[in-house]
Amino acid sequence: MNRIKIQLPEQFSFSTQMQIRVTDLNYGGHVGNDTILSLLQEGRQQFLQSRGYAELSVESFGLIMADAMIEYKKELNHKDIIEIAVVATDFDKLGFDIYYRVTVLENGEHQLAVRAKTGMMLYDYTAKKKVSLPENIIQQLG
């Protein structure tokens, strides 16, 4: 079986902590893939807000996800304290990648739980089309 391998950047420019809620658990008793995407979205939104943006408010446009990759390394369970580190990289004419490193705090140490990447594009939701990424957005997020 071929497995994806995500090479994380060395440096992350933002991080936030969260606690896993009972409503984050699936029938297997741990955090499922749908919830991981939700946790990444929360981390992404907080990252964007730290730069003066929001997912639907980047200048006069929004962001839309073009792809997502998730590499699971450790289960996340109820009441776990996690840290989501976020960085935007690989900017081009239409979008960029966001990398995520999710760690869980265990016995005073951060243990890697998830590596992830989402491809984000600037999108005009009114016109329903992709928009070129201006240099000022790259400077603000990069």
Short mmCIF file of N, CA, C and O in Angstrom, two decimals:
data_model
loop_
_atom_site.label_atom_id
_atom_site.label_comp_id
_atom_site.label_asym_id
_atom_site.label_seq_id
_atom_site.Cartn_x
_atom_site.Cartn_y
_atom_site.Cartn_z
N MET A 1 0.84 -1.18 0.00
CA MET A 1 0.00 0.00 0.00
C MET A 1 0.89 1.24 0.00
O MET A 1 1.77 1.38 0.83
N ASN A 2 0.65 2.12 -0.96
CA ASN A 2 1.37 3.39 -0.99
C ASN A 2 0.78 4.34 0.04
O ASN A 2 -0.43 4.49 0.12
N ARG A 3 1.63 4.97 0.81
CA ARG A 3 1.20 5.93 1.84
C ARG A 3 1.74 7.30 1.48
O ARG A 3 2.84 7.42 0.96
N ILE A 4 0.95 8.33 1.80
CA ILE A 4 1.46 9.68 1.57
C ILE A 4 2.45 10.05 2.65
O ILE A 4 2.37 9.56 3.78
N LYS A 5 3.38 10.88 2.29
CA LYS A 5 4.37 11.40 3.22
C LYS A 5 4.40 12.92 3.04
O LYS A 5 4.65 13.40 1.93
N ILE A 6 4.13 13.63 4.09
CA ILE A 6 4.12 15.08 4.03
C ILE A 6 5.41 15.60 4.67
O ILE A 6 5.69 15.29 5.83
N GLN A 7 6.16 16.35 3.90
CA GLN A 7 7.38 16.98 4.40
C GLN A 7 7.02 18.35 4.95
O GLN A 7 6.69 19.25 4.19
N LEU A 8 7.04 18.49 6.26
CA LEU A 8 6.68 19.76 6.88
C LEU A 8 7.82 20.76 6.79
O LEU A 8 8.99 20.38 6.85
N PRO A 9 7.48 22.05 6.69
CA PRO A 9 8.52 23.08 6.75
C PRO A 9 9.21 23.07 8.12
O PRO A 9 8.64 22.59 9.10
N GLU A 10 10.40 23.62 8.17
CA GLU A 10 11.15 23.69 9.42
C GLU A 10 10.50 24.66 10.41
O GLU A 10 10.47 24.40 11.61
N GLN A 11 10.01 25.79 9.91
CA GLN A 11 9.48 26.85 10.76
C GLN A 11 7.98 27.03 10.54
O GLN A 11 7.51 26.95 9.41
N PHE A 12 7.27 27.29 11.63
CA PHE A 12 5.85 27.62 11.57
C PHE A 12 5.67 29.02 12.15
O PHE A 12 6.32 29.37 13.14
N SER A 13 4.81 29.82 11.52
CA SER A 13 4.68 31.22 11.92
C SER A 13 3.53 31.47 12.89
O SER A 13 3.37 32.59 13.36
N PHE A 14 2.73 30.45 13.20
CA PHE A 14 1.56 30.63 14.07
C PHE A 14 1.26 29.31 14.74
O PHE A 14 1.45 28.24 14.17
N SER A 15 0.75 29.38 15.97
CA SER A 15 0.24 28.17 16.63
C SER A 15 -0.88 28.55 17.59
O SER A 15 -0.95 29.68 18.08
N THR A 16 -1.74 27.59 17.84
CA THR A 16 -2.85 27.77 18.77
C THR A 16 -3.10 26.44 19.48
O THR A 16 -2.79 25.38 18.95
N GLN A 17 -3.64 26.52 20.68
CA GLN A 17 -3.96 25.31 21.43
C GLN A 17 -5.47 25.13 21.55
O GLN A 17 -6.21 26.11 21.61
N MET A 18 -5.89 23.87 21.61
CA MET A 18 -7.29 23.51 21.77
C MET A 18 -7.38 22.24 22.61
O MET A 18 -6.41 21.48 22.69
N GLN A 19 -8.55 22.03 23.19
CA GLN A 19 -8.80 20.78 23.90
C GLN A 19 -9.83 19.97 23.12
O GLN A 19 -10.81 20.53 22.62
N ILE A 20 -9.58 18.67 22.99
CA ILE A 20 -10.50 17.78 22.28
C ILE A 20 -11.75 17.59 23.13
O ILE A 20 -11.67 17.24 24.31
N ARG A 21 -12.91 17.85 22.51
CA ARG A 21 -14.20 17.73 23.20
C ARG A 21 -14.80 16.35 22.94
O ARG A 21 -14.44 15.68 21.98
N VAL A 22 -15.72 15.96 23.76
CA VAL A 22 -16.38 14.66 23.58
C VAL A 22 -17.11 14.63 22.23
O VAL A 22 -17.18 13.58 21.58
N THR A 23 -17.60 15.77 21.77
CA THR A 23 -18.30 15.82 20.48
C THR A 23 -17.34 15.70 19.30
O THR A 23 -17.79 15.56 18.17
N ASP A 24 -16.03 15.75 19.54
CA ASP A 24 -15.04 15.57 18.49
C ASP A 24 -14.75 14.09 18.20
O ASP A 24 -14.05 13.77 17.25
N LEU A 25 -15.28 13.20 19.04
CA LEU A 25 -14.97 11.77 18.91
C LEU A 25 -15.92 11.07 17.96
O LEU A 25 -17.10 11.41 17.86
N ASN A 26 -15.43 10.05 17.28
CA ASN A 26 -16.28 9.23 16.41
C ASN A 26 -16.65 7.93 17.13
O ASN A 26 -16.33 7.75 18.31
N TYR A 27 -17.29 7.03 16.43
CA TYR A 27 -17.73 5.77 17.05
C TYR A 27 -16.56 4.89 17.49
O TYR A 27 -16.73 3.99 18.29
N GLY A 28 -15.36 5.16 17.01
CA GLY A 28 -14.17 4.43 17.44
C GLY A 28 -13.59 4.97 18.74
O GLY A 28 -12.62 4.43 19.25
N GLY A 29 -14.18 6.05 19.25
CA GLY A 29 -13.74 6.62 20.51
C GLY A 29 -12.55 7.56 20.41
O GLY A 29 -11.97 7.95 21.41
N HIS A 30 -12.18 7.92 19.18
CA HIS A 30 -11.09 8.89 18.98
C HIS A 30 -11.52 9.91 17.93
O HIS A 30 -12.60 9.80 17.35
N VAL A 31 -10.68 10.90 17.69
CA VAL A 31 -10.99 11.93 16.70
C VAL A 31 -10.91 11.31 15.31
O VAL A 31 -9.91 10.68 14.96
N GLY A 32 -11.96 11.50 14.51
CA GLY A 32 -12.01 10.96 13.16
C GLY A 32 -11.53 11.95 12.12
O GLY A 32 -11.24 13.12 12.42
N ASN A 33 -11.44 11.49 10.87
CA ASN A 33 -10.90 12.32 9.80
C ASN A 33 -11.74 13.57 9.52
O ASN A 33 -11.19 14.61 9.18
N ASP A 34 -13.05 13.47 9.66
CA ASP A 34 -13.89 14.65 9.44
C ASP A 34 -13.61 15.72 10.48
O ASP A 34 -13.54 16.91 10.18
N THR A 35 -13.38 15.30 11.71
CA THR A 35 -13.08 16.26 12.78
C THR A 35 -11.69 16.83 12.63
O THR A 35 -11.46 18.01 12.92
N ILE A 36 -10.75 16.03 12.15
CA ILE A 36 -9.40 16.57 11.90
C ILE A 36 -9.48 17.74 10.92
O ILE A 36 -8.88 18.79 11.15
N LEU A 37 -10.26 17.58 9.85
CA LEU A 37 -10.40 18.68 8.90
C LEU A 37 -11.03 19.91 9.56
O LEU A 37 -10.64 21.04 9.28
N SER A 38 -11.98 19.69 10.47
CA SER A 38 -12.59 20.82 11.20
C SER A 38 -11.57 21.49 12.12
O SER A 38 -11.54 22.72 12.22
N LEU A 39 -10.75 20.71 12.81
CA LEU A 39 -9.72 21.28 13.67
C LEU A 39 -8.69 22.07 12.85
O LEU A 39 -8.26 23.15 13.26
N LEU A 40 -8.32 21.53 11.68
CA LEU A 40 -7.40 22.25 10.81
C LEU A 40 -8.03 23.56 10.33
O LEU A 40 -7.36 24.60 10.27
N GLN A 41 -9.32 23.52 10.03
CA GLN A 41 -10.01 24.74 9.61
C GLN A 41 -9.98 25.79 10.72
O GLN A 41 -9.75 26.97 10.47
N GLU A 42 -10.20 25.37 11.95
CA GLU A 42 -10.14 26.31 13.08
C GLU A 42 -8.73 26.90 13.21
O GLU A 42 -8.57 28.11 13.40
N GLY A 43 -7.72 26.06 13.10
CA GLY A 43 -6.34 26.55 13.13
C GLY A 43 -6.06 27.51 11.99
O GLY A 43 -5.42 28.55 12.18
N ARG A 44 -6.55 27.19 10.79
CA ARG A 44 -6.36 28.05 9.62
C ARG A 44 -7.06 29.39 9.82
O ARG A 44 -6.50 30.45 9.55
N GLN A 45 -8.28 29.35 10.33
CA GLN A 45 -9.03 30.59 10.54
C GLN A 45 -8.33 31.48 11.57
O GLN A 45 -8.21 32.69 11.37
N GLN A 46 -7.83 30.89 12.65
CA GLN A 46 -7.11 31.68 13.65
C GLN A 46 -5.82 32.26 13.06
O GLN A 46 -5.45 33.40 13.36
N PHE A 47 -5.13 31.47 12.24
CA PHE A 47 -3.93 31.96 11.55
C PHE A 47 -4.29 33.16 10.68
O PHE A 47 -3.62 34.21 10.73
N LEU A 48 -5.33 33.03 9.86
CA LEU A 48 -5.75 34.12 8.97
C LEU A 48 -6.13 35.36 9.78
O LEU A 48 -5.76 36.48 9.43
N GLN A 49 -6.86 35.17 10.87
CA GLN A 49 -7.26 36.30 11.71
C GLN A 49 -6.04 37.00 12.31
O GLN A 49 -6.04 38.22 12.45
N SER A 50 -5.00 36.24 12.63
CA SER A 50 -3.79 36.85 13.16
C SER A 50 -3.10 37.73 12.11
O SER A 50 -2.27 38.57 12.45
N ARG A 51 -3.46 37.54 10.84
CA ARG A 51 -2.90 38.34 9.73
C ARG A 51 -3.90 39.38 9.23
O ARG A 51 -3.68 40.01 8.20
N GLY A 52 -5.05 39.53 9.91
CA GLY A 52 -6.04 40.53 9.52
C GLY A 52 -7.05 40.04 8.49
O GLY A 52 -7.78 40.85 7.91
N TYR A 53 -7.13 38.74 8.26
CA TYR A 53 -8.04 38.17 7.29
C TYR A 53 -8.98 37.17 7.94
O TYR A 53 -8.87 36.88 9.13
N ALA A 54 -9.90 36.63 7.14
CA ALA A 54 -10.74 35.49 7.50
C ALA A 54 -10.94 34.69 6.21
O ALA A 54 -10.69 35.20 5.12
N GLU A 55 -11.39 33.46 6.32
CA GLU A 55 -11.49 32.61 5.12
C GLU A 55 -12.34 33.23 4.02
O GLU A 55 -12.06 33.05 2.86
N LEU A 56 -13.39 33.94 4.40
CA LEU A 56 -14.24 34.56 3.39
C LEU A 56 -13.99 36.05 3.26
O LEU A 56 -14.79 36.77 2.65
N SER A 57 -12.88 36.52 3.81
CA SER A 57 -12.55 37.94 3.76
C SER A 57 -11.05 38.13 3.64
O SER A 57 -10.36 38.48 4.58
N VAL A 58 -10.54 37.85 2.44
CA VAL A 58 -9.14 38.09 2.11
C VAL A 58 -9.18 39.17 1.04
O VAL A 58 -9.49 38.89 -0.12
N GLU A 59 -8.89 40.40 1.49
CA GLU A 59 -9.17 41.58 0.67
C GLU A 59 -10.68 41.53 0.36
O GLU A 59 -11.46 41.45 1.28
N SER A 60 -11.10 41.51 -0.88
CA SER A 60 -12.54 41.45 -1.16
C SER A 60 -12.97 40.08 -1.68
O SER A 60 -14.04 39.94 -2.26
N PHE A 61 -12.14 39.07 -1.43
CA PHE A 61 -12.44 37.73 -1.90
C PHE A 61 -12.43 36.74 -0.74
O PHE A 61 -12.30 37.13 0.41
N GLY A 62 -12.54 35.47 -1.06
CA GLY A 62 -12.47 34.43 -0.06
C GLY A 62 -11.43 33.40 -0.46
O GLY A 62 -10.77 33.53 -1.50
N LEU A 63 -11.29 32.39 0.37
CA LEU A 63 -10.42 31.27 0.05
C LEU A 63 -11.27 30.04 -0.17
O LEU A 63 -12.33 29.88 0.44
N ILE A 64 -10.81 29.18 -1.04
CA ILE A 64 -11.47 27.89 -1.27
C ILE A 64 -10.37 26.82 -1.27
O ILE A 64 -9.27 27.06 -1.75
N MET A 65 -10.69 25.67 -0.69
CA MET A 65 -9.72 24.60 -0.60
C MET A 65 -9.69 23.81 -1.90
O MET A 65 -10.72 23.33 -2.36
N ALA A 66 -8.50 23.67 -2.46
CA ALA A 66 -8.33 22.92 -3.71
C ALA A 66 -7.98 21.46 -3.47
O ALA A 66 -8.32 20.59 -4.27
N ASP A 67 -7.27 21.20 -2.37
CA ASP A 67 -6.92 19.82 -2.03
C ASP A 67 -6.54 19.75 -0.56
O ASP A 67 -6.33 20.77 0.09
N ALA A 68 -6.48 18.53 -0.05
CA ALA A 68 -6.10 18.30 1.34
C ALA A 68 -5.38 16.96 1.44
O ALA A 68 -5.75 15.99 0.77
N MET A 69 -4.33 16.95 2.27
CA MET A 69 -3.61 15.71 2.58
C MET A 69 -3.45 15.65 4.10
O MET A 69 -3.12 16.66 4.73
N ILE A 70 -3.70 14.46 4.65
CA ILE A 70 -3.57 14.28 6.09
C ILE A 70 -2.78 13.00 6.34
O ILE A 70 -3.09 11.96 5.77
N GLU A 71 -1.79 13.11 7.18
CA GLU A 71 -0.98 11.96 7.57
C GLU A 71 -1.14 11.79 9.09
O GLU A 71 -0.72 12.64 9.87
N TYR A 72 -1.76 10.69 9.49
CA TYR A 72 -2.03 10.43 10.91
C TYR A 72 -0.84 9.72 11.54
O TYR A 72 -0.33 8.75 11.01
N LYS A 73 -0.43 10.21 12.71
CA LYS A 73 0.69 9.61 13.43
C LYS A 73 0.30 9.10 14.81
O LYS A 73 0.98 8.25 15.36
N LYS A 74 -0.79 9.65 15.39
CA LYS A 74 -1.17 9.29 16.76
C LYS A 74 -2.64 9.60 16.95
O LYS A 74 -3.14 10.59 16.43
N GLU A 75 -3.33 8.75 17.69
CA GLU A 75 -4.73 9.01 18.02
C GLU A 75 -4.88 10.24 18.90
O GLU A 75 -4.01 10.53 19.73
N LEU A 76 -5.99 10.92 18.71
CA LEU A 76 -6.36 12.01 19.60
C LEU A 76 -7.63 11.60 20.33
O LEU A 76 -8.56 11.06 19.72
N ASN A 77 -7.67 11.84 21.63
CA ASN A 77 -8.76 11.39 22.48
C ASN A 77 -9.36 12.53 23.29
O ASN A 77 -8.79 13.62 23.38
N HIS A 78 -10.48 12.24 23.90
CA HIS A 78 -11.20 13.22 24.72
C HIS A 78 -10.28 13.87 25.76
O HIS A 78 -9.50 13.17 26.41
N LYS A 79 -10.35 15.16 25.86
CA LYS A 79 -9.61 16.01 26.79
C LYS A 79 -8.14 16.19 26.45
O LYS A 79 -7.42 16.87 27.17
N ASP A 80 -7.66 15.59 25.35
CA ASP A 80 -6.29 15.86 24.92
C ASP A 80 -6.14 17.35 24.64
O ASP A 80 -7.03 17.99 24.07
N ILE A 81 -5.00 17.90 25.04
CA ILE A 81 -4.64 19.27 24.69
C ILE A 81 -3.75 19.19 23.46
O ILE A 81 -2.70 18.53 23.48
N ILE A 82 -4.20 19.84 22.38
CA ILE A 82 -3.43 19.81 21.14
C ILE A 82 -2.92 21.20 20.80
O ILE A 82 -3.50 22.20 21.21
N GLU A 83 -1.84 21.22 20.05
CA GLU A 83 -1.34 22.47 19.48
C GLU A 83 -1.33 22.30 17.97
O GLU A 83 -0.82 21.29 17.46
N ILE A 84 -1.91 23.27 17.29
CA ILE A 84 -1.90 23.28 15.83
C ILE A 84 -0.98 24.40 15.38
O ILE A 84 -1.26 25.58 15.63
N ALA A 85 0.12 24.03 14.74
CA ALA A 85 1.06 25.00 14.18
C ALA A 85 0.73 25.15 12.69
O ALA A 85 0.42 24.15 12.02
N VAL A 86 0.77 26.38 12.19
CA VAL A 86 0.32 26.69 10.83
C VAL A 86 1.35 27.59 10.14
O VAL A 86 1.90 28.50 10.77
N VAL A 87 1.57 27.33 8.84
CA VAL A 87 2.40 28.23 8.03
C VAL A 87 1.89 28.18 6.58
O VAL A 87 1.46 27.12 6.10
N ALA A 88 1.89 29.33 5.92
CA ALA A 88 1.52 29.43 4.50
C ALA A 88 2.80 29.51 3.67
O ALA A 88 3.72 30.27 4.00
N THR A 89 2.87 28.71 2.60
CA THR A 89 4.07 28.65 1.75
C THR A 89 3.67 28.39 0.30
O THR A 89 2.49 28.23 -0.02
N ASP A 90 4.66 28.26 -0.55
CA ASP A 90 4.49 27.83 -1.95
C ASP A 90 3.48 28.69 -2.70
O ASP A 90 2.61 28.17 -3.42
N PHE A 91 3.59 30.00 -2.57
CA PHE A 91 2.67 30.92 -3.24
C PHE A 91 2.90 30.90 -4.75
O PHE A 91 4.03 30.84 -5.21
N ASP A 92 1.81 30.95 -5.49
CA ASP A 92 1.89 31.13 -6.93
C ASP A 92 0.78 32.07 -7.37
O ASP A 92 0.15 32.73 -6.54
N LYS A 93 0.53 32.14 -8.66
CA LYS A 93 -0.42 33.11 -9.23
C LYS A 93 -1.83 32.98 -8.65
O LYS A 93 -2.52 33.98 -8.45
N LEU A 94 -2.28 31.76 -8.35
CA LEU A 94 -3.66 31.55 -7.93
C LEU A 94 -3.83 31.11 -6.48
O LEU A 94 -4.95 31.12 -5.97
N GLY A 95 -2.77 30.69 -5.84
CA GLY A 95 -2.98 30.19 -4.48
C GLY A 95 -1.70 29.88 -3.75
O GLY A 95 -0.62 30.36 -4.11
N PHE A 96 -1.83 29.03 -2.74
CA PHE A 96 -0.71 28.71 -1.87
C PHE A 96 -1.05 27.46 -1.08
O PHE A 96 -2.20 26.99 -1.08
N ASP A 97 -0.06 26.93 -0.40
CA ASP A 97 -0.26 25.77 0.47
C ASP A 97 -0.21 26.22 1.92
O ASP A 97 0.54 27.13 2.27
N ILE A 98 -1.01 25.58 2.75
CA ILE A 98 -0.92 25.76 4.19
C ILE A 98 -0.54 24.41 4.77
O ILE A 98 -1.17 23.39 4.49
N TYR A 99 0.52 24.42 5.58
CA TYR A 99 0.96 23.22 6.28
C TYR A 99 0.56 23.31 7.74
O TYR A 99 0.54 24.40 8.32
N TYR A 100 0.25 22.14 8.32
CA TYR A 100 -0.19 22.05 9.70
C TYR A 100 0.60 20.96 10.41
O TYR A 100 0.79 19.88 9.85
N ARG A 101 1.01 21.26 11.61
CA ARG A 101 1.62 20.25 12.49
C ARG A 101 0.77 20.22 13.76
O ARG A 101 0.68 21.21 14.48
N VAL A 102 0.12 19.07 13.98
CA VAL A 102 -0.73 18.92 15.17
C VAL A 102 0.00 18.02 16.15
O VAL A 102 0.37 16.89 15.82
N THR A 103 0.23 18.56 17.33
CA THR A 103 0.88 17.78 18.39
C THR A 103 -0.07 17.69 19.58
O THR A 103 -0.95 18.52 19.76
N VAL A 104 0.13 16.64 20.36
CA VAL A 104 -0.65 16.45 21.59
C VAL A 104 0.32 16.54 22.75
O VAL A 104 1.43 16.00 22.69
N LEU A 105 -0.10 17.22 23.78
CA LEU A 105 0.74 17.38 24.97
C LEU A 105 0.55 16.17 25.87
O LEU A 105 -0.55 15.91 26.35
N GLU A 106 1.63 15.40 26.06
CA GLU A 106 1.61 14.21 26.92
C GLU A 106 2.82 14.26 27.84
O GLU A 106 3.95 14.34 27.35
N ASN A 107 2.57 14.21 29.12
CA ASN A 107 3.64 14.21 30.12
C ASN A 107 4.61 15.37 29.91
O ASN A 107 5.83 15.21 30.01
N GLY A 108 4.06 16.54 29.58
CA GLY A 108 4.88 17.73 29.41
C GLY A 108 5.61 17.83 28.09
O GLY A 108 6.38 18.76 27.89
N GLU A 109 5.41 16.88 27.18
CA GLU A 109 6.08 16.88 25.88
C GLU A 109 5.07 16.87 24.75
O GLU A 109 4.00 16.27 24.87
N HIS A 110 5.44 17.51 23.64
CA HIS A 110 4.58 17.52 22.45
C HIS A 110 4.89 16.29 21.60
O HIS A 110 6.03 16.09 21.18
N GLN A 111 3.87 15.47 21.35
CA GLN A 111 4.01 14.28 20.51
C GLN A 111 3.27 14.54 19.19
O GLN A 111 2.12 14.98 19.20
N LEU A 112 3.93 14.26 18.07
CA LEU A 112 3.32 14.48 16.76
C LEU A 112 2.10 13.59 16.59
O LEU A 112 2.17 12.38 16.76
N ALA A 113 0.96 14.20 16.23
CA ALA A 113 -0.27 13.46 15.99
C ALA A 113 -0.70 13.50 14.53
O ALA A 113 -1.18 12.50 13.99
N VAL A 114 -0.51 14.64 13.88
CA VAL A 114 -0.98 14.80 12.50
C VAL A 114 -0.04 15.74 11.74
O VAL A 114 0.39 16.76 12.28
N ARG A 115 0.27 15.36 10.51
CA ARG A 115 0.88 16.27 9.53
C ARG A 115 -0.19 16.48 8.47
O ARG A 115 -0.83 15.52 8.04
N ALA A 116 -0.34 17.72 8.01
CA ALA A 116 -1.36 17.97 6.99
C ALA A 116 -0.96 19.13 6.10
O ALA A 116 -0.12 19.96 6.46
N LYS A 117 -1.58 19.16 4.92
CA LYS A 117 -1.40 20.25 3.96
C LYS A 117 -2.72 20.49 3.26
O LYS A 117 -3.41 19.54 2.89
N THR A 118 -3.07 21.76 3.11
CA THR A 118 -4.22 22.11 2.27
C THR A 118 -3.77 23.09 1.21
O THR A 118 -2.99 24.00 1.48
N GLY A 119 -4.24 22.88 0.00
CA GLY A 119 -4.00 23.83 -1.09
C GLY A 119 -5.15 24.82 -1.11
O GLY A 119 -6.31 24.42 -1.20
N MET A 120 -4.83 26.10 -0.99
CA MET A 120 -5.85 27.14 -0.91
C MET A 120 -5.75 28.05 -2.13
O MET A 120 -4.65 28.36 -2.60
N MET A 121 -6.92 28.45 -2.64
CA MET A 121 -6.96 29.36 -3.78
C MET A 121 -7.79 30.58 -3.42
O MET A 121 -8.76 30.48 -2.66
N LEU A 122 -7.42 31.73 -3.97
CA LEU A 122 -8.23 32.93 -3.83
C LEU A 122 -9.42 32.78 -4.76
O LEU A 122 -9.27 32.40 -5.92
N TYR A 123 -10.63 33.07 -4.25
CA TYR A 123 -11.85 32.75 -4.99
C TYR A 123 -12.87 33.87 -4.85
O TYR A 123 -13.09 34.38 -3.75
N ASP A 124 -13.47 34.23 -5.96
CA ASP A 124 -14.56 35.21 -5.98
C ASP A 124 -15.87 34.42 -5.90
O ASP A 124 -16.30 33.81 -6.88
N TYR A 125 -16.46 34.39 -4.72
CA TYR A 125 -17.67 33.59 -4.50
C TYR A 125 -18.88 34.16 -5.24
O TYR A 125 -19.81 33.43 -5.57
N THR A 126 -18.88 35.46 -5.54
CA THR A 126 -19.99 36.06 -6.29
C THR A 126 -19.93 35.65 -7.75
O THR A 126 -20.92 35.20 -8.32
N ALA A 127 -18.75 35.77 -8.35
CA ALA A 127 -18.57 35.41 -9.77
C ALA A 127 -18.33 33.93 -9.96
O ALA A 127 -18.34 33.44 -11.09
N LYS A 128 -18.07 33.19 -8.86
CA LYS A 128 -17.79 31.75 -8.92
C LYS A 128 -16.58 31.44 -9.80
O LYS A 128 -16.62 30.58 -10.68
N LYS A 129 -15.47 32.17 -9.52
CA LYS A 129 -14.26 31.91 -10.30
C LYS A 129 -13.01 32.19 -9.47
O LYS A 129 -13.04 32.93 -8.49
N LYS A 130 -11.90 31.58 -9.90
CA LYS A 130 -10.60 31.80 -9.26
C LYS A 130 -10.13 33.22 -9.56
O LYS A 130 -10.48 33.79 -10.59
N VAL A 131 -9.33 33.74 -8.63
CA VAL A 131 -8.81 35.10 -8.75
C VAL A 131 -7.29 35.05 -8.55
O VAL A 131 -6.81 34.28 -7.71
N SER A 132 -6.56 35.87 -9.29
CA SER A 132 -5.11 35.95 -9.11
C SER A 132 -4.77 36.48 -7.74
O SER A 132 -5.45 37.36 -7.21
N LEU A 133 -3.71 35.95 -7.17
CA LEU A 133 -3.27 36.30 -5.83
C LEU A 133 -2.36 37.53 -5.87
O LEU A 133 -1.26 37.46 -6.40
N PRO A 134 -2.82 38.68 -5.31
CA PRO A 134 -1.98 39.88 -5.33
C PRO A 134 -0.78 39.77 -4.38
O PRO A 134 -0.83 39.05 -3.38
N GLU A 135 0.26 40.50 -4.69
CA GLU A 135 1.50 40.47 -3.91
C GLU A 135 1.27 40.88 -2.46
O GLU A 135 1.90 40.32 -1.56
N ASN A 136 0.36 41.81 -2.19
CA ASN A 136 0.14 42.25 -0.80
C ASN A 136 -0.42 41.13 0.07
O ASN A 136 -0.10 41.05 1.25
N ILE A 137 -1.20 40.25 -0.49
CA ILE A 137 -1.71 39.09 0.27
C ILE A 137 -0.56 38.13 0.56
O ILE A 137 -0.44 37.60 1.68
N ILE A 138 0.29 37.90 -0.42
CA ILE A 138 1.45 37.03 -0.22
C ILE A 138 2.33 37.59 0.90
O ILE A 138 2.76 36.84 1.78
N GLN A 139 2.55 38.88 0.89
CA GLN A 139 3.37 39.51 1.93
C GLN A 139 2.72 39.37 3.31
O GLN A 139 3.40 39.11 4.30
N GLN A 140 1.42 39.53 3.37
CA GLN A 140 0.70 39.47 4.65
C GLN A 140 0.69 38.05 5.22
O GLN A 140 0.80 37.87 6.42
N LEU A 141 0.54 37.05 4.36
CA LEU A 141 0.43 35.66 4.83
C LEU A 141 1.78 34.95 4.93
O LEU A 141 1.92 34.01 5.70
N GLY A 142 2.74 35.38 4.14
CA GLY A 142 4.00 34.66 4.03
C GLY A 142 4.98 34.83 5.11
O GLY A 142 4.97 35.39 6.10
#
